[in-house]
JSON list of C-alpha atoms in Angstrom, two decimals:
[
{"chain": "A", "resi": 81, "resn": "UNK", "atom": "CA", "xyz": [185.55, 107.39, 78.54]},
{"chain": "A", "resi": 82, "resn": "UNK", "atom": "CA", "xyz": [184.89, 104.75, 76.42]},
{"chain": "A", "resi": 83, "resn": "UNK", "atom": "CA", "xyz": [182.17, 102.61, 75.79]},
{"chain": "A", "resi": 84, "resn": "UNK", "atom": "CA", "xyz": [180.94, 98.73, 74.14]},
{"chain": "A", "resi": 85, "resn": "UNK", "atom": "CA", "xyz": [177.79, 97.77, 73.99]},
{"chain": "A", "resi": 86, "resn": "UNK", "atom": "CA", "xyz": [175.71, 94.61, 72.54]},
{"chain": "A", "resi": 87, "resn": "UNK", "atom": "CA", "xyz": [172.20, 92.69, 72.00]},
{"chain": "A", "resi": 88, "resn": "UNK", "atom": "CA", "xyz": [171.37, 89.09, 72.15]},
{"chain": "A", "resi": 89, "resn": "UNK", "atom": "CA", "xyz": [168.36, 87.18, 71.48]},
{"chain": "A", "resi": 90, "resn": "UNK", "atom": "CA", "xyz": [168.16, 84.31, 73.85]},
{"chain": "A", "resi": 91, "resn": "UNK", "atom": "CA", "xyz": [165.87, 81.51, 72.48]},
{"chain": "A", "resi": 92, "resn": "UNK", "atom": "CA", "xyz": [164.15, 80.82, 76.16]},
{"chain": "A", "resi": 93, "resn": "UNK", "atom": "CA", "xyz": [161.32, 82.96, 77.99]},
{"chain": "A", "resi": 94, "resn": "UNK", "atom": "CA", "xyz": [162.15, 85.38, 80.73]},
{"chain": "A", "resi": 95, "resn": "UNK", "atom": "CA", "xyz": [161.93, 83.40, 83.57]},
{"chain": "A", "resi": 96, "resn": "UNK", "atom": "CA", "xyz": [164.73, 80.26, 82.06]},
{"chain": "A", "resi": 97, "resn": "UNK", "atom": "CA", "xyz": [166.72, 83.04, 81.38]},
{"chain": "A", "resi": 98, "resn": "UNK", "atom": "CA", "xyz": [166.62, 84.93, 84.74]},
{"chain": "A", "resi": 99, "resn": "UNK", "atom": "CA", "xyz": [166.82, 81.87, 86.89]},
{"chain": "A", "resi": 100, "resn": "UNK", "atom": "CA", "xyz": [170.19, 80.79, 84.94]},
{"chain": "A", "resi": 101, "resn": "UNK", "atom": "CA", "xyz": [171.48, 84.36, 85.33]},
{"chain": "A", "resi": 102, "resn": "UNK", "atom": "CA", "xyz": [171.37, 84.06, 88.84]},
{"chain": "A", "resi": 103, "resn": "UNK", "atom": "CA", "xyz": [172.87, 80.57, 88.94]},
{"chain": "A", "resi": 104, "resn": "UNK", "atom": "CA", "xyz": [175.58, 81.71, 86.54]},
{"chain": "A", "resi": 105, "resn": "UNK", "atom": "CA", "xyz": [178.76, 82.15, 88.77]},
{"chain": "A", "resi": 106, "resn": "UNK", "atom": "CA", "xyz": [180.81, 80.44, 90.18]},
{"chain": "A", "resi": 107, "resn": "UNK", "atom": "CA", "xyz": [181.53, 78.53, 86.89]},
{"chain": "A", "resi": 108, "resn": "UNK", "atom": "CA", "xyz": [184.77, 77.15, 85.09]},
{"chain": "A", "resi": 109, "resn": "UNK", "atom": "CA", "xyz": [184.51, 79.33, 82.59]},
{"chain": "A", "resi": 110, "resn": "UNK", "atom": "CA", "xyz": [185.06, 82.21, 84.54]},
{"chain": "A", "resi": 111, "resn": "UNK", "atom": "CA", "xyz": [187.41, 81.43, 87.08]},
{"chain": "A", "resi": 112, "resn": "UNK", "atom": "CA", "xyz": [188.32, 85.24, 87.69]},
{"chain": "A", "resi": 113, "resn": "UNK", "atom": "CA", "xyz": [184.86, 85.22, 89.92]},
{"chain": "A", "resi": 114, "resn": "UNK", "atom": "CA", "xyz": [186.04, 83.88, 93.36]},
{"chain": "A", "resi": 115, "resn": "UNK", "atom": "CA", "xyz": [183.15, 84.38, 95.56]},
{"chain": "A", "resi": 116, "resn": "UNK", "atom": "CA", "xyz": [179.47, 86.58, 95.77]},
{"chain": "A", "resi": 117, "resn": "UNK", "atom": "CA", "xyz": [178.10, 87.96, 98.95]},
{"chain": "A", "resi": 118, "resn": "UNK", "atom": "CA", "xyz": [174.46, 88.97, 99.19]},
{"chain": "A", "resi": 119, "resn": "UNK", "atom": "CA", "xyz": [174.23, 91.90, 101.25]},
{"chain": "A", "resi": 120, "resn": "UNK", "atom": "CA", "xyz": [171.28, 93.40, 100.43]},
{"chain": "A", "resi": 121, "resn": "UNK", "atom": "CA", "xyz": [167.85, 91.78, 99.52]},
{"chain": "A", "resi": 122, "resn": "UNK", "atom": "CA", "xyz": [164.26, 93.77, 99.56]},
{"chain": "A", "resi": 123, "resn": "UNK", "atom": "CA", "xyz": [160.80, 92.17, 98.30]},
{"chain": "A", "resi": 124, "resn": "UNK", "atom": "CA", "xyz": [158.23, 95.11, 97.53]},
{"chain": "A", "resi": 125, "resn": "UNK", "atom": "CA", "xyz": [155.18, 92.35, 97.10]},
{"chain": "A", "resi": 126, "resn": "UNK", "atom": "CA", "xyz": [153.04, 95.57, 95.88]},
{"chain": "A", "resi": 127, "resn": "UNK", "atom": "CA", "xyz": [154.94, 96.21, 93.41]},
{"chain": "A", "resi": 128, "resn": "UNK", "atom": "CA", "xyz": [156.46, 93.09, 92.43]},
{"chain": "A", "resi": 129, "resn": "UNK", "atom": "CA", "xyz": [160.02, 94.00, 92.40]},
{"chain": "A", "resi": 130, "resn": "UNK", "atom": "CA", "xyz": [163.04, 92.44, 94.20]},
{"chain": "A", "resi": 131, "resn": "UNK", "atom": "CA", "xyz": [166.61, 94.16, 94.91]},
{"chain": "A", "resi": 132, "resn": "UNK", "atom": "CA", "xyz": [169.84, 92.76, 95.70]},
{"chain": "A", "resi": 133, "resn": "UNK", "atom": "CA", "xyz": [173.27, 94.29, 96.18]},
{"chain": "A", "resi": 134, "resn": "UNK", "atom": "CA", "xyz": [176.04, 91.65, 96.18]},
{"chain": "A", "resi": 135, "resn": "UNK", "atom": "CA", "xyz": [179.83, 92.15, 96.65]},
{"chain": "A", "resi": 136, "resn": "UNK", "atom": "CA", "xyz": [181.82, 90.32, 93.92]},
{"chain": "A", "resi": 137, "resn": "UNK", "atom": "CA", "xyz": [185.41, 88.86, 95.30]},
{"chain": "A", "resi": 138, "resn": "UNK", "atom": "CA", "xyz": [187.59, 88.96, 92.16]},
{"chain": "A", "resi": 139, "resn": "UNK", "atom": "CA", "xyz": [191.04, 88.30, 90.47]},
{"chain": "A", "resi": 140, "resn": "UNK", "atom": "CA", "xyz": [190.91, 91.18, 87.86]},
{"chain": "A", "resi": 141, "resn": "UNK", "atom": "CA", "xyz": [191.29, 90.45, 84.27]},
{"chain": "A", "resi": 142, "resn": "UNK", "atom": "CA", "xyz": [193.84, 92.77, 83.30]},
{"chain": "A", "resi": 143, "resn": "UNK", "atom": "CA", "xyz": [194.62, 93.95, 79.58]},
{"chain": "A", "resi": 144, "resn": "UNK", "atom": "CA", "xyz": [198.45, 92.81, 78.24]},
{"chain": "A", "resi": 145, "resn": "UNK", "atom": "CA", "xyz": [199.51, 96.04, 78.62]},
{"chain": "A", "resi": 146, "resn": "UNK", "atom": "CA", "xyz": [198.10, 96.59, 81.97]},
{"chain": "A", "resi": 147, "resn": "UNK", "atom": "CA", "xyz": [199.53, 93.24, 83.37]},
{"chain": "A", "resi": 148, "resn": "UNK", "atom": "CA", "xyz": [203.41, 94.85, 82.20]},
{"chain": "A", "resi": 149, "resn": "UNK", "atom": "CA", "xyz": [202.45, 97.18, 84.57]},
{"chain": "A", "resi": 150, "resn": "UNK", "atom": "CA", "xyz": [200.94, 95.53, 87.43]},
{"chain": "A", "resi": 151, "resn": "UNK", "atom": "CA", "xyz": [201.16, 91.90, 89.17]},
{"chain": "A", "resi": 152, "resn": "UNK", "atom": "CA", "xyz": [198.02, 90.09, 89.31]},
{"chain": "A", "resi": 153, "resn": "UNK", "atom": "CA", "xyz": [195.52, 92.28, 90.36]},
{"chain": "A", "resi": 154, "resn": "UNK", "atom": "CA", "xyz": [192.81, 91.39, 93.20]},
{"chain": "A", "resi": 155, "resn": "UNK", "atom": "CA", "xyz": [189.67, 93.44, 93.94]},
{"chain": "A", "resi": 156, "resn": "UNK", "atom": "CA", "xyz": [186.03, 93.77, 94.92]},
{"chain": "A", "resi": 157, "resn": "UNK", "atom": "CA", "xyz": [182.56, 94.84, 92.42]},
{"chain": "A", "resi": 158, "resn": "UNK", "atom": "CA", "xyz": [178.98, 95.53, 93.37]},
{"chain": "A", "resi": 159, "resn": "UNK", "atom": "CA", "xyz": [176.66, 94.82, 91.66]},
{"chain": "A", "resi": 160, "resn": "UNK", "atom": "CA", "xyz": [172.76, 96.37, 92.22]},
{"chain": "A", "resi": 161, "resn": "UNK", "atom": "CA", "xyz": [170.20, 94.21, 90.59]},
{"chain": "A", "resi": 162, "resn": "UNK", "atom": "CA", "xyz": [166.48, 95.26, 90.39]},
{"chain": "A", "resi": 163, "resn": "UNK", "atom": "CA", "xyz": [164.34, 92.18, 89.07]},
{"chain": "A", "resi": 164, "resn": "UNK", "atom": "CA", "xyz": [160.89, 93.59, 88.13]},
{"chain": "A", "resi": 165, "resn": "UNK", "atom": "CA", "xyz": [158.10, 90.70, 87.69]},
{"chain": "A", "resi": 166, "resn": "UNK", "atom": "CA", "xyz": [155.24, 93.04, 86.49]},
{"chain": "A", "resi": 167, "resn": "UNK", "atom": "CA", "xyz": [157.51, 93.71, 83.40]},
{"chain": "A", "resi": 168, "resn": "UNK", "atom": "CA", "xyz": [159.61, 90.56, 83.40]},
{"chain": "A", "resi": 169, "resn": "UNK", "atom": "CA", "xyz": [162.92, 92.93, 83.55]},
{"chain": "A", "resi": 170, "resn": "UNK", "atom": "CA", "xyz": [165.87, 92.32, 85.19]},
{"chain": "A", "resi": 171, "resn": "UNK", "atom": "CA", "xyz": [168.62, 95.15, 85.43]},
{"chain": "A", "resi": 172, "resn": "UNK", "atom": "CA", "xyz": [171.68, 94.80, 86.73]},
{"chain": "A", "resi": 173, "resn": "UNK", "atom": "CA", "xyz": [174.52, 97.73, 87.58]},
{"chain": "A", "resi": 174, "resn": "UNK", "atom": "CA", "xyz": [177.81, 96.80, 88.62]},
{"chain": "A", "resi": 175, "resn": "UNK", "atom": "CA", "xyz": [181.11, 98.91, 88.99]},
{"chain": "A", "resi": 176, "resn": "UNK", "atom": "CA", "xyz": [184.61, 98.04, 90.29]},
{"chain": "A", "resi": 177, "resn": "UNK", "atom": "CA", "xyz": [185.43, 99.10, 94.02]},
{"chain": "A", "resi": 178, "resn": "UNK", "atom": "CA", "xyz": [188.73, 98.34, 93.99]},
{"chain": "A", "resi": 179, "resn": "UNK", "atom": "CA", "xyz": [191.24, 100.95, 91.95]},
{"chain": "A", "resi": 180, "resn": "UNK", "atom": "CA", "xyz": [188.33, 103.14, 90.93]},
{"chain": "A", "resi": 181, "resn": "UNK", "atom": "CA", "xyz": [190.33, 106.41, 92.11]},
{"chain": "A", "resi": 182, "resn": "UNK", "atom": "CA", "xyz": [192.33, 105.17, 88.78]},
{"chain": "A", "resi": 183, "resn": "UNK", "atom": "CA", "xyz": [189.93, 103.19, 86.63]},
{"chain": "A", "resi": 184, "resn": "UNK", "atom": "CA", "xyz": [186.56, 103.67, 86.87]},
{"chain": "A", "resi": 185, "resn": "UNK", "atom": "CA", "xyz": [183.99, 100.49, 85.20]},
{"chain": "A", "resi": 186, "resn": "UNK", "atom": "CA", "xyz": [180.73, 100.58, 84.66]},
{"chain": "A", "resi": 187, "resn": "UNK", "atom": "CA", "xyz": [178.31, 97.54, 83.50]},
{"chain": "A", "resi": 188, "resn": "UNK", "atom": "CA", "xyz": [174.27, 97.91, 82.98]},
{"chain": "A", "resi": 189, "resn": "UNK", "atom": "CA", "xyz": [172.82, 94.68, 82.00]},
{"chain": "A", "resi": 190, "resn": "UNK", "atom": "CA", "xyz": [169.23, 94.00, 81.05]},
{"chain": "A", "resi": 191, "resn": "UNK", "atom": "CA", "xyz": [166.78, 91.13, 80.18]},
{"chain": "A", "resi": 192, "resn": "UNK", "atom": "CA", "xyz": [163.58, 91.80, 79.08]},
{"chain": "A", "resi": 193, "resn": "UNK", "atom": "CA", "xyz": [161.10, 89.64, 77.53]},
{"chain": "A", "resi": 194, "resn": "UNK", "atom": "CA", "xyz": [161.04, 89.96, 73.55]},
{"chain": "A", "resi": 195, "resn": "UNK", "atom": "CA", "xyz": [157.65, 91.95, 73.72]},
{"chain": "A", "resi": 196, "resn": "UNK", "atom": "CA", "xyz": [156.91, 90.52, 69.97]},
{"chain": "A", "resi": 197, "resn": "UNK", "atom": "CA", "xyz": [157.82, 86.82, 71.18]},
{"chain": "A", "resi": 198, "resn": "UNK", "atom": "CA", "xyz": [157.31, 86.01, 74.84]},
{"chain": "A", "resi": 199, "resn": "UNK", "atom": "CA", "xyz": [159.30, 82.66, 74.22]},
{"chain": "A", "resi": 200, "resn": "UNK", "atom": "CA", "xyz": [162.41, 84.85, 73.64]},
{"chain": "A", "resi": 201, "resn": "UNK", "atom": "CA", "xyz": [164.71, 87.24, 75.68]},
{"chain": "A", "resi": 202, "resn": "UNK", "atom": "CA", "xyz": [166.64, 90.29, 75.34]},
{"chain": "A", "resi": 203, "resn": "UNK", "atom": "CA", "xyz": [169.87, 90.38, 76.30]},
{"chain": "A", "resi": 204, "resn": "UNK", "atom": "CA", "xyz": [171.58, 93.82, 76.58]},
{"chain": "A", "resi": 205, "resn": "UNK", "atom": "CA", "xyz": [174.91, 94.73, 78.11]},
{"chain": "A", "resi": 206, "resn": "UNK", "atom": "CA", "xyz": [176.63, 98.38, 78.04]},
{"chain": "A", "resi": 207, "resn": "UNK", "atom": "CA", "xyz": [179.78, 98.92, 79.59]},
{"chain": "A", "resi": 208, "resn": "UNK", "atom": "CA", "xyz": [181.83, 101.86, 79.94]},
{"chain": "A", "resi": 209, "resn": "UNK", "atom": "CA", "xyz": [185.54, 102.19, 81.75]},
{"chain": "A", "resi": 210, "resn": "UNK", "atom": "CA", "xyz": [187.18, 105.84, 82.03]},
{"chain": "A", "resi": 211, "resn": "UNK", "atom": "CA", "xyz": [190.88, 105.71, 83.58]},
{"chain": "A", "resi": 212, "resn": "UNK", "atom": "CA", "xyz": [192.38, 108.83, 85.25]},
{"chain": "A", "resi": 213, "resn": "UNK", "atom": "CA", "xyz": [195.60, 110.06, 86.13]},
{"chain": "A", "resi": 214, "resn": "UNK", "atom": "CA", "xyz": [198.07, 108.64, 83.85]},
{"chain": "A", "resi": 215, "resn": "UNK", "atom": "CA", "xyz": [197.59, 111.28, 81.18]},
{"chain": "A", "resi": 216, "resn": "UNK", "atom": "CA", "xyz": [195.67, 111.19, 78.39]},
{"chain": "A", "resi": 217, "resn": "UNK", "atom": "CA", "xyz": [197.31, 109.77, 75.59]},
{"chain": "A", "resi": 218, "resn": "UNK", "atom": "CA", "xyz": [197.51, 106.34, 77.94]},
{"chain": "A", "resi": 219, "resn": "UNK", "atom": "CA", "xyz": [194.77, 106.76, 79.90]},
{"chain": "A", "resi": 220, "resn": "UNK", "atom": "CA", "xyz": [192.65, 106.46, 76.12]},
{"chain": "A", "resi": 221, "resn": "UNK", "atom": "CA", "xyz": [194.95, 103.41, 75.12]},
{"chain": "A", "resi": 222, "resn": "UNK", "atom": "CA", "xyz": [194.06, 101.76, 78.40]},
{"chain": "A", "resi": 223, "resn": "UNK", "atom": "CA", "xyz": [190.19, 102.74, 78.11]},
{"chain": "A", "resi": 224, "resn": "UNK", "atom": "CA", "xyz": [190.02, 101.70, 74.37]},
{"chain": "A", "resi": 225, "resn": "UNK", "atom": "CA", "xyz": [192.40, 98.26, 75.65]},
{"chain": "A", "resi": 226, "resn": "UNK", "atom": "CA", "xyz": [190.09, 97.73, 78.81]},
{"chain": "A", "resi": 227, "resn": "UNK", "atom": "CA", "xyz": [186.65, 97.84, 76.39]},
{"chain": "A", "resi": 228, "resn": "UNK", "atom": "CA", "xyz": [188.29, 95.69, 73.46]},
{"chain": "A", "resi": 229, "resn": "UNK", "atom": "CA", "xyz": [189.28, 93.16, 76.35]},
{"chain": "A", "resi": 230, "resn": "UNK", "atom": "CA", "xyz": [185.67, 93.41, 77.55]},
{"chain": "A", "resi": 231, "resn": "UNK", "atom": "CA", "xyz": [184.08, 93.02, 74.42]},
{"chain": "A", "resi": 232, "resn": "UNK", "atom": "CA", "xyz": [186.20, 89.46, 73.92]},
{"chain": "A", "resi": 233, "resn": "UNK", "atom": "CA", "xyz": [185.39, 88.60, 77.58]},
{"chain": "A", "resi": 234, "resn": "UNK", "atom": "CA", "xyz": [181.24, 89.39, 76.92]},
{"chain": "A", "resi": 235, "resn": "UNK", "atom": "CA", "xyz": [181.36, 86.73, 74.28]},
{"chain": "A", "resi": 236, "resn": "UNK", "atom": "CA", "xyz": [182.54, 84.25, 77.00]},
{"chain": "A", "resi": 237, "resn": "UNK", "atom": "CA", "xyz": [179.57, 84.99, 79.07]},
{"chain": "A", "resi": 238, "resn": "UNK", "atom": "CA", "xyz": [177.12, 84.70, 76.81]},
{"chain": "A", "resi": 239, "resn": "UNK", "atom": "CA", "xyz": [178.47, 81.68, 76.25]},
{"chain": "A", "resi": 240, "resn": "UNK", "atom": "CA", "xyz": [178.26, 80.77, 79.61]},
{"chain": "A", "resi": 241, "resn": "UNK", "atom": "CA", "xyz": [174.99, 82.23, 80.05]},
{"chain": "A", "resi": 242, "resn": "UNK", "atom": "CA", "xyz": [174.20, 80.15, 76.86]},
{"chain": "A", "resi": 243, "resn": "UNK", "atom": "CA", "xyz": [174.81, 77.09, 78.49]},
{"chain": "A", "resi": 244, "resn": "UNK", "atom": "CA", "xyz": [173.08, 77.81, 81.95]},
{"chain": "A", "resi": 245, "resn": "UNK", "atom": "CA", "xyz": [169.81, 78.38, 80.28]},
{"chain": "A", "resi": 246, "resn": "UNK", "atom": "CA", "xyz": [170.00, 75.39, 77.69]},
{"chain": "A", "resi": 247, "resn": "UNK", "atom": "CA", "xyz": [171.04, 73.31, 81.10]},
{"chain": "A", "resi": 248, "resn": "UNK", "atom": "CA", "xyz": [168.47, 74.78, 83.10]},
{"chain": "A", "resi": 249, "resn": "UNK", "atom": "CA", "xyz": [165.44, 74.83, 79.76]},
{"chain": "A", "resi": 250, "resn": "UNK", "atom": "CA", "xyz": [165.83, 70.43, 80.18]},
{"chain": "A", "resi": 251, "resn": "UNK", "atom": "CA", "xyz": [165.05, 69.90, 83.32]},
{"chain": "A", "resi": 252, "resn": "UNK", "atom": "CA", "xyz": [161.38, 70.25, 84.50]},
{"chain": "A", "resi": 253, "resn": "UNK", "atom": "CA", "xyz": [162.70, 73.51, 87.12]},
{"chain": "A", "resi": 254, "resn": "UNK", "atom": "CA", "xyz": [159.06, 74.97, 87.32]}
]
């Protein structure tokens, strides 16, 4: 199994941030989202905290040496997002449902207001991909190719995410 993980500082309180996040797909940028599907939504008002399950429809992103191997791959990912207002935390797990008997993906993403500076957010993202059944010399060359294609892709959405919020932050929203 292998792993990536990284930290961002967004310039923008909690709530610019977590309103983007949820306006984030579908977007050029990332054209490999096709569609969402909310099918799960519960609102504990005592407790302040929201949770969705949504079904992602996408064309996978496939490592070079994956795409030698297979055609253009489509799929489905859920996604279970718990949005907790008494904290200002939002936490997001997602994991491939399509091909997981061979490759297994695994994405925890946070953001949590900067307890120091409430004007500021903290991005975190850990993912983690563990392939099976092709042996393991290639199964770690497709792990450690699947988390270095990842980490390139992460920097695109923060990007994205960049832009959301800085779109969303100059407009009156509130």
């Amino acid at each position: 199994m292998k792993f990536f993980e990284r930290r961002h500082v967004f310039p923008h309180d909690w709530e610019t941030c977590t309103s983007a996040w949820w306006a984030k797909y579908p977007n050029p940028d990332q054209p490999h989202v096709k569609r969402i599907n909310t099918v799960y939504r519960n609102i504990d008002k005592e407790n302040q905290v929201l949770r969705v399950r949504r079904i992602f429809a996408l064309d996978y992103q496939i490592p070079e040496l994956v795409q030698k191997l297979l055609p253009k791959m489509q799929g489905y990912a859920m996604e279970d997002t718990t949005v907790d207002l008494k904290n200002k935390k939002l936490t997001a797990v997602g994991h491939n449902c399509s091909f997981s008997k061979i490759c297994r993906s695994r994405e925890v993403i946070t953001y949590e207001q900067d307890p120091d500076d409430p004007s500021k957010t903290i991005y975190t993202q850990r993912m983690s991909y563990s392939i099976s059944g092709l042996g393991t010399v290639f199964g770690r060359r497709l792990e450690k190719a699947a988390t270095d294609f990842s980490a390139k892709k992460a920097q695109a959405g923060e990007a994205v995410m960049s832009k959301r919020i800085d779109s969303l932050a100059a407009t009156d929203w509130r």
